Amino acid sequence: MNGHDGADGRTANRRRFLAGTGAAGMASLAGCSAALDLLSGDEDSGGDDEPGLIGSGREGRDAPGGTPMSEMPDLSGTLTLYSGRGEPLVGELISYIVDTYDDFEIEPRYNSSTDLVNQIRQEGEASPADVFFSVNAGALGLLADENLAATLPDDVAGKVDSVYRDDDDQWVGTSGRARTIPYNTNQFSESDIPDDIFAFPDADQFQDSMGWAPSYGSFQAFVTAMRILNGEDEARSWLEGMIDQGVEPYSDEFTVARRIADGELGAGFTNHYYIQRVVDNRDDPPIATAFTEGDAGTIFNVAGAAVVSATDQSDLAANFIRHLLSAEAQEYFAVRTFEYPLIAEVEPVGELPTIDKLNPPELDLTRLSEIGPTLDLMREAGIDV
């Protein structure tokens, strides 16, 4: 292991890491099949035929704010990490944290977030897991509901706005993703995009020109939010209205974003970072991001982490989660995975509103795990999922 002694070594390591996250370059990112993990709300791991891309960030970006790892408690010992976030996305960050300390090791076990919650449940008090790192709030909520998550220290959970952590501080968000309306700027202007998700089925300008990915966990989480917020009848009517609009189904949301940039679609429904991945890997593509206001169309979901209650290393586990909220980690999520950082001192990449400017609806994010009724509803509307 390449450890570094003291704060000076960690500061030098930090400079190299931040320089690396902002450098040009790409790596493969495997997509996720919703059949593997219906709670995902993101596509971090699995095996879709169409890979995504990890971003290279924005050149000339200022150094991030927030607390650097050099000002955080040292990590030592061996930590077992159950990660529902795929290794292609977070492996580089985990390796960086390990390399920052001479006497620290991480034993990661990668799987879908849902499968890992089930595994921790089955293992009970014998679980070797110290930290659960989830792709979505729903799986974190399941862990907490099973009394399998410990309470985080106030100075860890308190780094994130209360909206993006458990009411009892049993888990905390580490990065986020917003639902958006990507659109082709050669076909539409921003003023052409409704700010009400329920306006789309009746908007004549979108007839036969929109795309979605109904089998994707992110889309299903969006429909789940609509069903919870507006009721099954309105959600069903919206789905049927979009079908009548001629919305085109795709296997994944990255493809939807690329087809919009190609001009094959005028607009669609995706998570925000798929647009940024297209922008990062093309020369000035004609694609931009629009948001609806205060409805399911702008739902904001989070990846996050929890200390597993069975651990006998609760301090180490909490301090590792603290490191996921460090300036370096939050910058990594911004420039490499194109997610929203969850500390105010680090801004997202791209022409996006900062997190405090978004207007998502009030919704307990853990309820996005209520996917079964949503799948039934989508099938009733005639959607193959």
CSV table of C-alpha atoms in Angstrom, one decimal:
chain,number,residue,atom,x,y,z
A,1,MET,CA,0.0,0.0,0.0
A,2,ASN,CA,1.2,3.5,-0.7
A,3,GLY,CA,0.5,5.3,2.5
A,4,HIS,CA,1.3,8.9,3.4
A,5,ASP,CA,2.6,10.0,6.8
A,6,GLY,CA,0.8,12.9,8.4
A,7,ALA,CA,-1.1,15.9,7.1
A,8,ASP,CA,1.6,17.0,4.7
A,9,GLY,CA,1.5,13.6,2.9
A,10,ARG,CA,-2.2,13.6,2.8
A,11,THR,CA,-2.3,17.1,1.4
A,12,ALA,CA,0.1,16.1,-1.4
A,13,ASN,CA,-2.0,13.0,-2.1
A,14,ARG,CA,-5.1,15.2,-2.2
A,15,ARG,CA,-3.5,17.5,-4.8
A,16,ARG,CA,-2.7,14.6,-7.1
A,17,PHE,CA,-6.2,13.1,-6.7
A,18,LEU,CA,-8.0,16.4,-7.4
A,19,ALA,CA,-5.8,16.9,-10.4
A,20,GLY,CA,-6.6,13.4,-11.6
A,21,THR,CA,-10.3,13.8,-11.2
A,22,GLY,CA,-10.3,16.9,-13.4
A,23,ALA,CA,-8.0,15.5,-16.1
A,24,ALA,CA,-9.2,14.5,-19.5
A,25,GLY,CA,-10.0,10.8,-19.9
A,26,MET,CA,-12.8,8.3,-19.7
A,27,ALA,CA,-13.4,4.9,-18.2
A,28,SER,CA,-16.1,2.3,-18.9
A,29,LEU,CA,-19.2,2.2,-16.8
A,30,ALA,CA,-21.4,-0.8,-16.7
A,31,GLY,CA,-25.1,0.0,-16.7
A,32,CYS,CA,-27.6,-1.7,-14.5
A,33,SER,CA,-30.6,-3.8,-15.3
A,34,ALA,CA,-33.7,-2.9,-13.3
A,35,ALA,CA,-34.4,-6.6,-13.1
A,36,LEU,CA,-31.3,-7.0,-11.0
A,37,ASP,CA,-32.2,-4.3,-8.6
A,38,LEU,CA,-35.6,-2.7,-8.9
A,39,LEU,CA,-34.9,-0.3,-6.1
A,40,SER,CA,-31.9,1.2,-7.8
A,41,GLY,CA,-33.0,4.6,-9.0
A,42,ASP,CA,-29.6,4.6,-10.6
A,43,GLU,CA,-27.6,2.4,-12.8
A,44,ASP,CA,-24.3,1.7,-11.1
A,45,SER,CA,-23.7,-2.0,-11.5
A,46,GLY,CA,-24.8,-4.9,-13.5
A,47,GLY,CA,-24.6,-5.7,-17.2
A,48,ASP,CA,-26.6,-3.7,-19.8
A,49,ASP,CA,-25.3,-4.2,-23.3
A,50,GLU,CA,-24.8,-0.4,-23.6
A,51,PRO,CA,-22.1,1.0,-21.3
A,52,GLY,CA,-22.2,4.5,-20.0
A,53,LEU,CA,-19.2,6.7,-19.4
A,54,ILE,CA,-17.5,8.2,-16.4
A,55,GLY,CA,-16.8,11.8,-16.9
A,56,SER,CA,-13.6,13.8,-16.9
A,57,GLY,CA,-15.1,16.9,-15.4
A,58,ARG,CA,-14.7,20.6,-16.2
A,59,GLU,CA,-11.3,22.1,-17.0
A,60,GLY,CA,-10.4,25.2,-15.0
A,61,ARG,CA,-12.7,24.2,-12.1
A,62,ASP,CA,-11.8,26.0,-8.8
A,63,ALA,CA,-10.6,23.9,-5.9
A,64,PRO,CA,-13.5,22.5,-3.9
A,65,GLY,CA,-14.6,23.9,-0.6
A,66,GLY,CA,-15.6,21.8,2.4
A,67,THR,CA,-13.5,19.8,4.8
A,68,PRO,CA,-10.4,18.1,3.3
A,69,MET,CA,-9.5,14.6,4.5
A,70,SER,CA,-6.3,16.0,6.0
A,71,GLU,CA,-8.5,17.7,8.6
A,72,MET,CA,-10.5,14.5,9.4
A,73,PRO,CA,-9.7,11.8,11.9
A,74,ASP,CA,-7.1,9.2,10.7
A,75,LEU,CA,-8.4,5.9,9.5
A,76,SER,CA,-6.7,2.7,10.6
A,77,GLY,CA,-7.6,-1.0,10.6
A,78,THR,CA,-9.6,-3.0,8.2
A,79,LEU,CA,-13.2,-2.0,7.2
A,80,THR,CA,-15.6,-4.3,5.4
A,81,LEU,CA,-17.7,-2.3,2.9
A,82,TYR,CA,-20.8,-3.7,1.4
A,83,SER,CA,-21.2,-1.5,-1.7
A,84,GLY,CA,-24.3,-1.2,-3.9
A,85,ARG,CA,-22.4,1.3,-5.9
A,86,GLY,CA,-20.4,-0.4,-8.7
A,87,GLU,CA,-16.7,-0.6,-8.6
A,88,PRO,CA,-16.3,1.2,-12.0
A,89,LEU,CA,-17.9,4.2,-10.4
A,90,VAL,CA,-16.5,4.3,-6.9
A,91,GLY,CA,-13.4,2.0,-7.0
A,92,GLU,CA,-11.0,4.9,-7.7
A,93,LEU,CA,-12.3,6.9,-4.8
A,94,ILE,CA,-12.1,3.9,-2.4
A,95,SER,CA,-8.5,3.2,-3.5
A,96,TYR,CA,-7.7,6.9,-2.9
A,97,ILE,CA,-9.0,6.8,0.6
A,98,VAL,CA,-7.0,3.5,1.3
A,99,ASP,CA,-3.8,5.0,-0.1
A,100,THR,CA,-4.1,8.1,2.0
A,101,TYR,CA,-3.5,6.1,5.2
A,102,ASP,CA,-0.6,3.7,6.1
A,103,ASP,CA,-2.6,1.4,8.3
A,104,PHE,CA,-6.0,1.3,6.7
A,105,GLU,CA,-7.5,-1.3,4.4
A,106,ILE,CA,-11.0,-1.7,2.8
A,107,GLU,CA,-12.5,-5.1,1.9
A,108,PRO,CA,-15.2,-4.2,-0.6
A,109,ARG,CA,-18.1,-6.5,-1.5
A,110,TYR,CA,-20.0,-5.3,-4.6
A,111,ASN,CA,-23.5,-6.3,-5.4
A,112,SER,CA,-26.9,-4.7,-6.0
A,113,SER,CA,-28.1,-2.6,-3.1
A,114,THR,CA,-31.2,-4.7,-2.5
A,115,ASP,CA,-29.2,-7.9,-2.5
A,116,LEU,CA,-26.8,-6.5,0.1
A,117,VAL,CA,-29.6,-5.4,2.4
A,118,ASN,CA,-31.0,-8.9,2.2
A,119,GLN,CA,-27.6,-10.3,2.9
A,120,ILE,CA,-27.1,-8.1,6.0
A,121,ARG,CA,-30.5,-9.1,7.2
A,122,GLN,CA,-29.7,-12.8,6.8
A,123,GLU,CA,-26.3,-12.4,8.5
A,124,GLY,CA,-27.8,-10.6,11.5
A,125,GLU,CA,-25.4,-9.9,14.3
A,126,ALA,CA,-22.8,-12.1,12.6
A,127,SER,CA,-22.6,-9.8,9.6
A,128,PRO,CA,-19.0,-8.8,8.8
A,129,ALA,CA,-20.3,-5.5,7.2
A,130,ASP,CA,-19.1,-2.3,8.8
A,131,VAL,CA,-20.6,0.1,6.3
A,132,PHE,CA,-23.4,-0.2,3.7
A,133,PHE,CA,-22.9,2.1,0.7
A,134,SER,CA,-26.1,2.3,-1.3
A,135,VAL,CA,-27.1,3.5,-4.7
A,136,ASN,CA,-30.4,4.8,-3.5
A,137,ALA,CA,-32.3,6.0,-0.4
A,138,GLY,CA,-34.9,3.2,-0.7
A,139,ALA,CA,-32.4,0.5,0.2
A,140,LEU,CA,-31.0,2.6,3.0
A,141,GLY,CA,-34.5,3.0,4.4
A,142,LEU,CA,-35.0,-0.8,4.3
A,143,LEU,CA,-31.8,-1.2,6.3
A,144,ALA,CA,-32.9,1.3,8.9
A,145,ASP,CA,-36.4,-0.1,9.1
A,146,GLU,CA,-34.9,-3.5,9.9
A,147,ASN,CA,-33.0,-1.9,12.8
A,148,LEU,CA,-29.8,-2.9,11.0
A,149,ALA,CA,-28.3,0.6,10.9
A,150,ALA,CA,-26.6,2.5,13.8
A,151,THR,CA,-27.1,6.2,14.6
A,152,LEU,CA,-24.4,8.4,13.0
A,153,PRO,CA,-22.6,11.0,15.0
A,154,ASP,CA,-24.2,14.5,14.8
A,155,ASP,CA,-21.1,16.0,13.2
A,156,VAL,CA,-21.2,13.4,10.4
A,157,ALA,CA,-24.9,13.4,9.6
A,158,GLY,CA,-25.0,17.2,10.1
A,159,LYS,CA,-22.8,17.8,7.1
A,160,VAL,CA,-25.8,17.1,4.8
A,161,ASP,CA,-29.1,19.0,4.7
A,162,SER,CA,-31.8,17.2,6.7
A,163,VAL,CA,-33.8,16.5,3.5
A,164,TYR,CA,-31.0,14.2,2.3
A,165,ARG,CA,-30.6,12.1,5.5
A,166,ASP,CA,-32.6,9.8,7.7
A,167,ASP,CA,-34.8,11.5,10.3
A,168,ASP,CA,-33.0,9.5,13.0
A,169,ASP,CA,-29.6,9.9,11.4
A,170,GLN,CA,-29.3,6.2,10.6
A,171,TRP,CA,-28.1,7.0,7.1
A,172,VAL,CA,-26.8,10.0,5.2
A,173,GLY,CA,-26.8,10.9,1.6
A,174,THR,CA,-23.4,11.2,-0.1
A,175,SER,CA,-24.4,12.3,-3.6
A,176,GLY,CA,-27.6,13.0,-5.5
A,177,ARG,CA,-29.3,12.9,-8.9
A,178,ALA,CA,-32.2,15.0,-10.2
A,179,ARG,CA,-34.9,14.0,-12.6
A,180,THR,CA,-34.8,16.2,-15.7
A,181,ILE,CA,-36.1,16.9,-19.1
A,182,PRO,CA,-33.2,16.9,-21.6
A,183,TYR,CA,-34.1,18.5,-24.9
A,184,ASN,CA,-32.5,19.2,-28.3
A,185,THR,CA,-31.7,22.8,-28.6
A,186,ASN,CA,-32.0,22.8,-32.4
A,187,GLN,CA,-35.6,21.8,-32.0
A,188,PHE,CA,-36.7,23.5,-28.8
A,189,SER,CA,-35.9,26.5,-26.6
A,190,GLU,CA,-36.1,26.3,-22.9
A,191,SER,CA,-39.4,28.2,-22.9
A,192,ASP,CA,-40.9,25.4,-25.0
A,193,ILE,CA,-40.4,22.9,-22.1
A,194,PRO,CA,-43.3,22.8,-19.6
A,195,ASP,CA,-42.4,23.2,-15.9
A,196,ASP,CA,-45.3,20.9,-15.0
A,197,ILE,CA,-44.8,17.2,-15.6
A,198,PHE,CA,-48.5,16.7,-16.2
A,199,ALA,CA,-48.4,19.1,-19.2
A,200,PHE,CA,-46.4,16.8,-21.4
A,201,PRO,CA,-49.1,14.4,-22.5
A,202,ASP,CA,-51.1,17.3,-23.9
A,203,ALA,CA,-48.2,19.3,-25.4
A,204,ASP,CA,-48.6,19.0,-29.2
A,205,GLN,CA,-45.0,20.0,-29.8
A,206,PHE,CA,-43.8,16.7,-28.3
A,207,GLN,CA,-46.0,14.3,-30.5
A,208,ASP,CA,-43.8,11.4,-31.6
A,209,SER,CA,-40.6,13.2,-30.4
A,210,MET,CA,-40.0,12.1,-26.8
A,211,GLY,CA,-38.2,9.1,-25.4
A,212,TRP,CA,-38.1,7.2,-22.0
A,213,ALA,CA,-36.6,4.1,-20.5
A,214,PRO,CA,-39.4,2.4,-18.6
A,215,SER,CA,-37.4,-0.6,-17.5
A,216,TYR,CA,-34.8,1.6,-15.8
A,217,GLY,CA,-34.9,1.8,-12.0
A,218,SER,CA,-34.6,5.6,-12.2
A,219,PHE,CA,-37.7,5.9,-14.3
A,220,GLN,CA,-39.6,3.5,-12.1
A,221,ALA,CA,-38.6,5.5,-9.0
A,222,PHE,CA,-40.0,8.6,-10.8
A,223,VAL,CA,-43.3,6.9,-11.5
A,224,THR,CA,-43.4,5.7,-7.9
A,225,ALA,CA,-43.0,9.3,-6.8
A,226,MET,CA,-45.9,10.3,-9.1
A,227,ARG,CA,-48.1,7.5,-7.8
A,228,ILE,CA,-47.4,8.4,-4.1
A,229,LEU,CA,-47.8,12.2,-4.7
A,230,ASN,CA,-50.7,12.2,-7.1
A,231,GLY,CA,-52.4,8.8,-6.7
A,232,GLU,CA,-52.6,5.8,-9.0
A,233,ASP,CA,-55.4,7.3,-11.3
A,234,GLU,CA,-53.4,10.4,-12.2
A,235,ALA,CA,-50.2,8.4,-12.6
A,236,ARG,CA,-51.9,5.9,-14.9
A,237,SER,CA,-53.5,8.7,-16.9
A,238,TRP,CA,-50.1,10.3,-17.3
A,239,LEU,CA,-48.5,7.1,-18.5
A,240,GLU,CA,-51.3,6.4,-21.0
A,241,GLY,CA,-51.2,10.0,-22.2
A,242,MET,CA,-47.5,9.7,-23.0
A,243,ILE,CA,-48.1,6.5,-24.8
A,244,ASP,CA,-50.7,8.3,-26.9
A,245,GLN,CA,-48.1,11.0,-27.5
A,246,GLY,CA,-46.0,8.3,-29.2
A,247,VAL,CA,-43.2,8.3,-26.6
A,248,GLU,CA,-40.4,5.9,-27.8
A,249,PRO,CA,-39.1,3.3,-25.3
A,250,TYR,CA,-35.3,2.7,-24.9
A,251,SER,CA,-33.3,0.3,-22.9
A,252,ASP,CA,-31.5,2.9,-20.8
A,253,GLU,CA,-31.5,6.7,-20.2
A,254,PHE,CA,-28.0,7.3,-21.5
A,255,THR,CA,-29.3,6.1,-24.9
A,256,VAL,CA,-32.2,8.5,-24.6
A,257,ALA,CA,-29.8,11.4,-23.9
A,258,ARG,CA,-27.6,10.4,-26.9
A,259,ARG,CA,-30.6,10.2,-29.2
A,260,ILE,CA,-31.7,13.7,-28.2
A,261,ALA,CA,-28.2,15.0,-29.0
A,262,ASP,CA,-28.3,13.1,-32.3
A,263,GLY,CA,-31.6,14.9,-33.2
A,264,GLU,CA,-33.5,11.6,-33.4
A,265,LEU,CA,-35.6,12.8,-30.4
A,266,GLY,CA,-36.7,16.2,-29.4
A,267,ALA,CA,-36.8,15.6,-25.6
A,268,GLY,CA,-37.1,12.9,-23.0
A,269,PHE,CA,-37.0,11.9,-19.3
A,270,THR,CA,-33.6,11.1,-17.7
A,271,ASN,CA,-31.5,11.6,-14.7
A,272,HIS,CA,-29.4,14.8,-15.0
A,273,TYR,CA,-26.0,13.2,-15.3
A,274,TYR,CA,-26.7,11.4,-18.5
A,275,ILE,CA,-26.9,14.8,-20.2
A,276,GLN,CA,-23.6,15.8,-18.7
A,277,ARG,CA,-21.9,12.6,-19.9
A,278,VAL,CA,-23.1,13.4,-23.5
A,279,VAL,CA,-21.8,16.9,-23.1
A,280,ASP,CA,-18.5,15.7,-21.7
A,281,ASN,CA,-17.8,13.4,-24.6
A,282,ARG,CA,-19.0,15.4,-27.6
A,283,ASP,CA,-18.0,18.7,-29.1
A,284,ASP,CA,-20.8,21.1,-28.2
A,285,PRO,CA,-23.8,18.8,-28.7
A,286,PRO,CA,-27.3,20.4,-29.1
A,287,ILE,CA,-28.6,19.2,-25.8
A,288,ALA,CA,-29.7,21.1,-22.6
A,289,THR,CA,-31.3,20.4,-19.3
A,290,ALA,CA,-34.8,21.6,-18.2
A,291,PHE,CA,-36.5,21.0,-14.9
A,292,THR,CA,-40.2,20.8,-13.8
A,293,GLU,CA,-41.2,22.5,-10.6
A,294,GLY,CA,-42.3,20.8,-7.3
A,295,ASP,CA,-43.6,17.6,-8.9
A,296,ALA,CA,-42.4,14.0,-9.5
A,297,GLY,CA,-40.6,15.2,-12.7
A,298,THR,CA,-38.0,16.8,-10.5
A,299,ILE,CA,-37.6,14.2,-7.8
A,300,PHE,CA,-34.1,14.1,-6.2
A,301,ASN,CA,-32.8,10.8,-5.1
A,302,VAL,CA,-29.6,10.1,-3.2
A,303,ALA,CA,-26.8,7.5,-2.9
A,304,GLY,CA,-25.7,7.2,0.7
A,305,ALA,CA,-24.1,5.3,3.5
A,306,ALA,CA,-24.9,3.8,6.9
A,307,VAL,CA,-23.0,2.2,9.7
A,308,VAL,CA,-24.2,-1.4,10.0
A,309,SER,CA,-25.4,-2.0,13.6
A,310,ALA,CA,-23.6,-5.4,13.9
A,311,THR,CA,-20.2,-3.7,13.5
A,312,ASP,CA,-17.7,-3.7,16.4
A,313,GLN,CA,-15.9,-0.8,14.6
A,314,SER,CA,-18.6,1.9,14.8
A,315,ASP,CA,-16.1,4.8,15.1
A,316,LEU,CA,-14.0,3.7,12.1
A,317,ALA,CA,-17.2,3.1,10.1
A,318,ALA,CA,-18.6,6.6,10.9
A,319,ASN,CA,-15.3,8.2,10.1
A,320,PHE,CA,-15.2,6.4,6.8
A,321,ILE,CA,-18.6,7.9,6.0
A,322,ARG,CA,-17.2,11.3,7.1
A,323,HIS,CA,-14.6,10.8,4.4
A,324,LEU,CA,-17.3,10.3,1.8
A,325,LEU,CA,-18.4,13.8,2.7
A,326,SER,CA,-15.0,15.3,2.4
A,327,ALA,CA,-14.0,18.0,-0.1
A,328,GLU,CA,-12.1,15.4,-2.2
A,329,ALA,CA,-14.9,12.8,-2.3
A,330,GLN,CA,-17.6,15.4,-3.1
A,331,GLU,CA,-15.5,16.8,-5.9
A,332,TYR,CA,-15.0,13.2,-7.2
A,333,PHE,CA,-18.8,12.7,-7.3
A,334,ALA,CA,-19.1,16.0,-9.1
A,335,VAL,CA,-16.5,15.6,-11.8
A,336,ARG,CA,-16.3,11.9,-12.3
A,337,THR,CA,-19.8,10.6,-11.9
A,338,PHE,CA,-21.5,13.9,-12.6
A,339,GLU,CA,-23.7,13.6,-9.6
A,340,TYR,CA,-24.8,16.4,-7.3
A,341,PRO,CA,-22.5,16.9,-4.4
A,342,LEU,CA,-24.4,17.1,-1.1
A,343,ILE,CA,-22.2,19.6,0.7
A,344,ALA,CA,-22.9,23.2,-0.1
A,345,GLU,CA,-19.3,24.0,-0.7
A,346,VAL,CA,-18.9,21.9,-3.8
A,347,GLU,CA,-20.9,22.8,-6.9
A,348,PRO,CA,-22.2,20.4,-9.6
A,349,VAL,CA,-20.5,20.2,-13.0
A,350,GLY,CA,-22.3,21.7,-16.0
A,351,GLU,CA,-24.9,24.4,-16.5
A,352,LEU,CA,-27.0,23.2,-13.6
A,353,PRO,CA,-28.7,25.0,-10.7
A,354,THR,CA,-27.0,24.4,-7.4
A,355,ILE,CA,-28.7,21.9,-5.1
A,356,ASP,CA,-30.4,24.7,-3.1
A,357,LYS,CA,-32.0,26.1,-6.2
A,358,LEU,CA,-33.7,22.8,-7.2
A,359,ASN,CA,-37.4,22.5,-6.4
A,360,PRO,CA,-38.2,18.8,-5.8
A,361,PRO,CA,-41.5,17.8,-4.1
A,362,GLU,CA,-41.7,17.0,-0.4
A,363,LEU,CA,-41.4,13.2,-0.3
A,364,ASP,CA,-39.8,10.7,2.1
A,365,LEU,CA,-37.1,9.3,-0.3
A,366,THR,CA,-37.2,5.9,1.3
A,367,ARG,CA,-40.7,5.5,0.0
A,368,LEU,CA,-39.2,5.1,-3.5
A,369,SER,CA,-38.6,1.5,-2.5
A,370,GLU,CA,-42.4,0.9,-2.9
A,371,ILE,CA,-41.8,-0.4,-6.4
A,372,GLY,CA,-44.3,-3.3,-6.6
A,373,PRO,CA,-47.5,-1.3,-7.1
A,374,THR,CA,-45.6,0.9,-9.6
A,375,LEU,CA,-44.7,-2.1,-11.8
A,376,ASP,CA,-48.3,-3.3,-11.7
A,377,LEU,CA,-49.5,0.2,-12.7
A,378,MET,CA,-47.1,0.4,-15.6
A,379,ARG,CA,-48.2,-3.0,-16.9
A,380,GLU,CA,-51.9,-2.0,-16.6
A,381,ALA,CA,-51.0,1.1,-18.7
A,382,GLY,CA,-49.6,-1.2,-21.4
A,383,ILE,CA,-45.9,-0.8,-20.7
A,384,ASP,CA,-43.6,-3.8,-21.0
A,385,VAL,CA,-41.5,-4.0,-17.8
